[in-house]
């Protein structure tokens, strides 16, 4: 099954969400500063989402440039995936230690993207609307990413990777850009606390 150009564009943009954890990891040392940066950006995104259905020229601009990449529910008044990514980023940085927050957000941006692309291209064994192939690809990509975080013990990394992949697979009504980092980060933080 060939991927549509619009879907590829959407996943490239989704992969771009990696800028959130990578900026935190490499450039922002202070946790509170990162929270305020993400919170400020989140407010901007929520504001745009609010007004794009209430001000004609903003709605028209959005439809011209982004309609081919937005999901149906995003065109019908719901928050965009990008907005949920920043909400998830803000909450994750607030809740978790730096290494866990960064890894959980990479699960969201990279693992979710890999799962979707593999599932849409090679998925044959269906699990609801998703596929076993997509789940497996996403899980493996999360495991590979987690190798670069030796400060998190291996059982925590595997548990977080599995949690992220299961959230991506699940038909939850809440956007997975929010749920993946919070649930996977929570699992890793819980196991870290239990091992102390």
mmCIF file of C-alpha atoms in Angstrom:
data_model
loop_
_atom_site.group_PDB
_atom_site.id
_atom_site.type_symbol
_atom_site.label_atom_id
_atom_site.label_comp_id
_atom_site.label_asym_id
_atom_site.label_seq_id
_atom_site.Cartn_x
_atom_site.Cartn_y
_atom_site.Cartn_z
ATOM 1 C CA UNK A 1 0.000 0.000 0.000
ATOM 2 C CA UNK A 2 1.515 3.322 -1.097
ATOM 3 C CA UNK A 3 1.438 6.234 1.312
ATOM 4 C CA UNK A 4 -0.385 9.379 0.265
ATOM 5 C CA UNK A 5 1.743 12.516 -0.133
ATOM 6 C CA UNK A 6 -0.405 14.313 2.446
ATOM 7 C CA UNK A 7 0.168 11.549 4.986
ATOM 8 C CA UNK A 8 3.924 11.644 4.405
ATOM 9 C CA UNK A 9 3.916 15.423 4.911
ATOM 10 C CA UNK A 10 1.906 15.010 8.086
ATOM 11 C CA UNK A 11 4.341 12.445 9.480
ATOM 12 C CA UNK A 12 7.354 14.614 8.613
ATOM 13 C CA UNK A 13 5.719 17.436 10.552
ATOM 14 C CA UNK A 14 4.963 15.012 13.387
ATOM 15 C CA UNK A 15 8.609 13.939 13.421
ATOM 16 C CA UNK A 16 9.424 17.634 13.763
ATOM 17 C CA UNK A 17 7.933 17.468 17.259
ATOM 18 C CA UNK A 18 11.330 16.042 18.206
ATOM 19 C CA UNK A 19 12.472 19.654 18.436
ATOM 20 C CA UNK A 20 10.728 19.814 21.835
ATOM 21 C CA UNK A 21 12.756 17.108 23.637
ATOM 22 C CA UNK A 22 15.968 17.773 21.699
ATOM 23 C CA UNK A 23 15.883 21.483 22.565
ATOM 24 C CA UNK A 24 15.379 20.583 26.206
ATOM 25 C CA UNK A 25 18.164 17.998 26.148
ATOM 26 C CA UNK A 26 20.824 20.045 24.365
ATOM 27 C CA UNK A 27 20.045 23.720 24.892
ATOM 28 C CA UNK A 28 17.879 24.395 27.946
ATOM 29 C CA UNK A 29 19.364 23.426 31.281
ATOM 30 C CA UNK A 30 16.786 25.018 33.547
ATOM 31 C CA UNK A 31 13.596 23.008 33.941
ATOM 32 C CA UNK A 32 11.395 25.978 34.851
ATOM 33 C CA UNK A 33 12.631 27.909 31.828
ATOM 34 C CA UNK A 34 11.674 25.003 29.557
ATOM 35 C CA UNK A 35 8.249 24.803 31.181
ATOM 36 C CA UNK A 36 7.649 28.506 30.586
ATOM 37 C CA UNK A 37 8.862 28.281 26.984
ATOM 38 C CA UNK A 38 6.561 25.348 26.233
ATOM 39 C CA UNK A 39 3.667 26.880 28.155
ATOM 40 C CA UNK A 40 3.974 30.117 26.170
ATOM 41 C CA UNK A 41 4.051 28.267 22.846
ATOM 42 C CA UNK A 42 1.120 26.109 23.947
ATOM 43 C CA UNK A 43 -0.963 29.199 24.734
ATOM 44 C CA UNK A 44 -0.205 30.542 21.235
ATOM 45 C CA UNK A 45 -1.247 27.264 19.586
ATOM 46 C CA UNK A 46 -4.436 26.969 21.640
ATOM 47 C CA UNK A 47 -5.299 30.594 20.833
ATOM 48 C CA UNK A 48 -4.840 30.017 17.094
ATOM 49 C CA UNK A 49 -6.919 26.824 17.296
ATOM 50 C CA UNK A 50 -9.664 28.726 19.098
ATOM 51 C CA UNK A 51 -9.829 31.634 16.667
ATOM 52 C CA UNK A 52 -9.412 29.645 13.444
ATOM 53 C CA UNK A 53 -13.049 28.551 13.767
ATOM 54 C CA UNK A 54 -14.304 31.961 14.779
ATOM 55 C CA UNK A 55 -12.489 34.361 12.460
ATOM 56 C CA UNK A 56 -13.069 33.835 8.752
ATOM 57 C CA UNK A 57 -9.679 34.865 7.369
ATOM 58 C CA UNK A 58 -7.789 32.642 9.839
ATOM 59 C CA UNK A 59 -10.001 29.680 8.941
ATOM 60 C CA UNK A 60 -9.490 30.372 5.230
ATOM 61 C CA UNK A 61 -5.709 30.642 5.675
ATOM 62 C CA UNK A 62 -5.623 27.344 7.574
ATOM 63 C CA UNK A 63 -7.664 25.546 4.935
ATOM 64 C CA UNK A 64 -5.461 26.842 2.110
ATOM 65 C CA UNK A 65 -2.184 25.769 3.670
ATOM 66 C CA UNK A 66 -2.999 22.869 5.992
ATOM 67 C CA UNK A 67 -6.327 21.255 5.061
ATOM 68 C CA UNK A 68 -4.657 18.375 3.195
ATOM 69 C CA UNK A 69 -2.594 17.478 6.280
ATOM 70 C CA UNK A 70 -5.233 17.876 8.984
ATOM 71 C CA UNK A 71 -7.467 15.078 10.207
ATOM 72 C CA UNK A 72 -11.222 15.370 9.817
ATOM 73 C CA UNK A 73 -11.749 16.124 13.509
ATOM 74 C CA UNK A 74 -9.071 18.839 13.360
ATOM 75 C CA UNK A 75 -10.988 20.526 10.553
ATOM 76 C CA UNK A 76 -14.222 20.278 12.527
ATOM 77 C CA UNK A 77 -13.205 22.237 15.600
ATOM 78 C CA UNK A 78 -10.841 20.046 17.626
ATOM 79 C CA UNK A 79 -7.298 20.953 18.647
ATOM 80 C CA UNK A 80 -4.600 20.002 16.136
ATOM 81 C CA UNK A 81 -2.047 17.291 16.822
ATOM 82 C CA UNK A 82 0.661 19.967 17.064
ATOM 83 C CA UNK A 83 -1.238 21.718 19.839
ATOM 84 C CA UNK A 84 -1.615 18.450 21.741
ATOM 85 C CA UNK A 85 2.130 17.796 21.281
ATOM 86 C CA UNK A 86 2.982 21.064 23.034
ATOM 87 C CA UNK A 87 0.438 20.389 25.782
ATOM 88 C CA UNK A 88 1.977 16.950 26.265
ATOM 89 C CA UNK A 89 5.459 18.443 26.221
ATOM 90 C CA UNK A 90 4.612 21.038 28.855
ATOM 91 C CA UNK A 91 3.022 18.485 31.185
ATOM 92 C CA UNK A 92 5.851 15.967 30.708
ATOM 93 C CA UNK A 93 8.606 18.465 31.496
ATOM 94 C CA UNK A 94 6.635 19.585 34.554
ATOM 95 C CA UNK A 95 6.023 16.054 35.861
ATOM 96 C CA UNK A 96 9.175 14.100 35.073
ATOM 97 C CA UNK A 97 12.917 14.266 35.519
ATOM 98 C CA UNK A 98 14.762 15.527 32.464
ATOM 99 C CA UNK A 99 15.937 12.209 31.018
ATOM 100 C CA UNK A 100 12.504 10.616 31.379
ATOM 101 C CA UNK A 101 10.693 13.638 29.929
ATOM 102 C CA UNK A 102 13.023 13.783 26.922
ATOM 103 C CA UNK A 103 12.759 10.054 26.199
ATOM 104 C CA UNK A 104 8.970 9.994 26.622
ATOM 105 C CA UNK A 105 8.614 12.894 24.172
ATOM 106 C CA UNK A 106 10.876 11.136 21.664
ATOM 107 C CA UNK A 107 8.615 8.093 21.960
ATOM 108 C CA UNK A 108 5.757 10.400 20.954
ATOM 109 C CA UNK A 109 7.489 12.058 18.007
ATOM 110 C CA UNK A 110 9.618 9.233 16.592
ATOM 111 C CA UNK A 111 7.993 6.015 17.799
ATOM 112 C CA UNK A 112 4.492 7.126 16.857
ATOM 113 C CA UNK A 113 5.685 8.246 13.412
ATOM 114 C CA UNK A 114 7.478 4.965 12.699
ATOM 115 C CA UNK A 115 4.461 2.947 13.871
ATOM 116 C CA UNK A 116 2.124 4.889 11.590
ATOM 117 C CA UNK A 117 4.336 4.723 8.502
ATOM 118 C CA UNK A 118 5.122 1.011 8.849
ATOM 119 C CA UNK A 119 1.527 0.194 9.692
ATOM 120 C CA UNK A 120 0.154 2.054 6.687
ATOM 121 C CA UNK A 121 2.767 0.681 4.303
ATOM 122 C CA UNK A 122 3.126 -2.917 5.473
ATOM 123 C CA UNK A 123 0.282 -3.526 7.923
ATOM 124 C CA UNK A 124 -1.608 -6.748 7.190
ATOM 125 C CA UNK A 125 -2.463 -8.136 10.635
ATOM 126 C CA UNK A 126 -5.098 -5.713 11.858
ATOM 127 C CA UNK A 127 -5.658 -4.801 15.507
ATOM 128 C CA UNK A 128 -8.635 -2.494 15.386
ATOM 129 C CA UNK A 129 -7.696 0.370 13.077
ATOM 130 C CA UNK A 130 -3.970 -0.235 13.632
ATOM 131 C CA UNK A 131 -1.733 -3.199 12.800
ATOM 132 C CA UNK A 132 0.659 -5.607 14.467
ATOM 133 C CA UNK A 133 3.391 -4.555 12.030
ATOM 134 C CA UNK A 134 2.986 -0.904 12.974
ATOM 135 C CA UNK A 135 2.973 -1.729 16.683
ATOM 136 C CA UNK A 136 6.140 -3.818 16.313
ATOM 137 C CA UNK A 137 7.926 -1.140 14.284
ATOM 138 C CA UNK A 138 7.015 1.547 16.786
ATOM 139 C CA UNK A 139 8.101 -0.589 19.738
ATOM 140 C CA UNK A 140 11.466 -1.427 18.164
ATOM 141 C CA UNK A 141 12.102 2.223 17.300
ATOM 142 C CA UNK A 142 11.348 3.227 20.902
ATOM 143 C CA UNK A 143 13.755 0.569 22.195
ATOM 144 C CA UNK A 144 16.485 1.800 19.833
ATOM 145 C CA UNK A 145 15.991 5.422 20.894
ATOM 146 C CA UNK A 146 16.119 4.434 24.555
ATOM 147 C CA UNK A 147 19.620 2.970 24.141
ATOM 148 C CA UNK A 148 20.909 6.554 24.190
ATOM 149 C CA UNK A 149 19.537 7.045 27.726
ATOM 150 C CA UNK A 150 21.702 4.825 29.961
ATOM 151 C CA UNK A 151 20.693 6.906 33.009
ATOM 152 C CA UNK A 152 17.365 5.057 32.795
ATOM 153 C CA UNK A 153 17.797 1.374 33.637
ATOM 154 C CA UNK A 154 16.939 -1.095 30.891
ATOM 155 C CA UNK A 155 13.741 -2.462 32.454
ATOM 156 C CA UNK A 156 12.362 1.078 32.724
ATOM 157 C CA UNK A 157 13.231 1.806 29.092
ATOM 158 C CA UNK A 158 11.539 -1.378 27.889
ATOM 159 C CA UNK A 159 8.490 -0.691 30.052
ATOM 160 C CA UNK A 160 8.252 2.878 28.751
ATOM 161 C CA UNK A 161 8.673 1.712 25.159
ATOM 162 C CA UNK A 162 5.925 -0.868 25.602
ATOM 163 C CA UNK A 163 3.603 1.656 27.243
ATOM 164 C CA UNK A 164 4.132 4.156 24.412
ATOM 165 C CA UNK A 165 3.485 1.484 21.780
ATOM 166 C CA UNK A 166 0.336 0.240 23.496
ATOM 167 C CA UNK A 167 -1.041 3.785 23.723
ATOM 168 C CA UNK A 168 -0.359 4.285 20.006
ATOM 169 C CA UNK A 169 -2.186 1.034 19.312
ATOM 170 C CA UNK A 170 -5.179 1.786 21.535
ATOM 171 C CA UNK A 171 -8.310 3.516 20.170
ATOM 172 C CA UNK A 172 -8.337 6.138 22.927
ATOM 173 C CA UNK A 173 -10.548 9.206 22.507
ATOM 174 C CA UNK A 174 -7.720 11.420 23.792
ATOM 175 C CA UNK A 175 -4.975 12.472 21.347
ATOM 176 C CA UNK A 176 -1.926 10.203 21.590
ATOM 177 C CA UNK A 177 0.404 13.218 21.341
ATOM 178 C CA UNK A 178 -0.774 13.912 24.878
ATOM 179 C CA UNK A 179 -1.148 10.355 26.138
ATOM 180 C CA UNK A 180 2.074 8.755 24.848
ATOM 181 C CA UNK A 181 4.550 10.982 26.733
ATOM 182 C CA UNK A 182 2.468 11.186 29.904
ATOM 183 C CA UNK A 183 1.748 7.450 30.182
ATOM 184 C CA UNK A 184 5.195 6.220 29.079
ATOM 185 C CA UNK A 185 6.916 8.842 31.230
ATOM 186 C CA UNK A 186 4.698 7.904 34.162
ATOM 187 C CA UNK A 187 5.571 4.227 33.777
ATOM 188 C CA UNK A 188 9.316 4.968 33.683
ATOM 189 C CA UNK A 189 9.062 7.327 36.659
ATOM 190 C CA UNK A 190 7.023 4.783 38.625
ATOM 191 C CA UNK A 191 9.516 1.989 38.010
ATOM 192 C CA UNK A 192 12.411 4.324 38.834
ATOM 193 C CA UNK A 193 10.772 5.226 42.134
ATOM 194 C CA UNK A 194 10.089 1.573 42.939
ATOM 195 C CA UNK A 195 13.721 0.636 42.283
ATOM 196 C CA UNK A 196 15.140 3.247 44.671
#
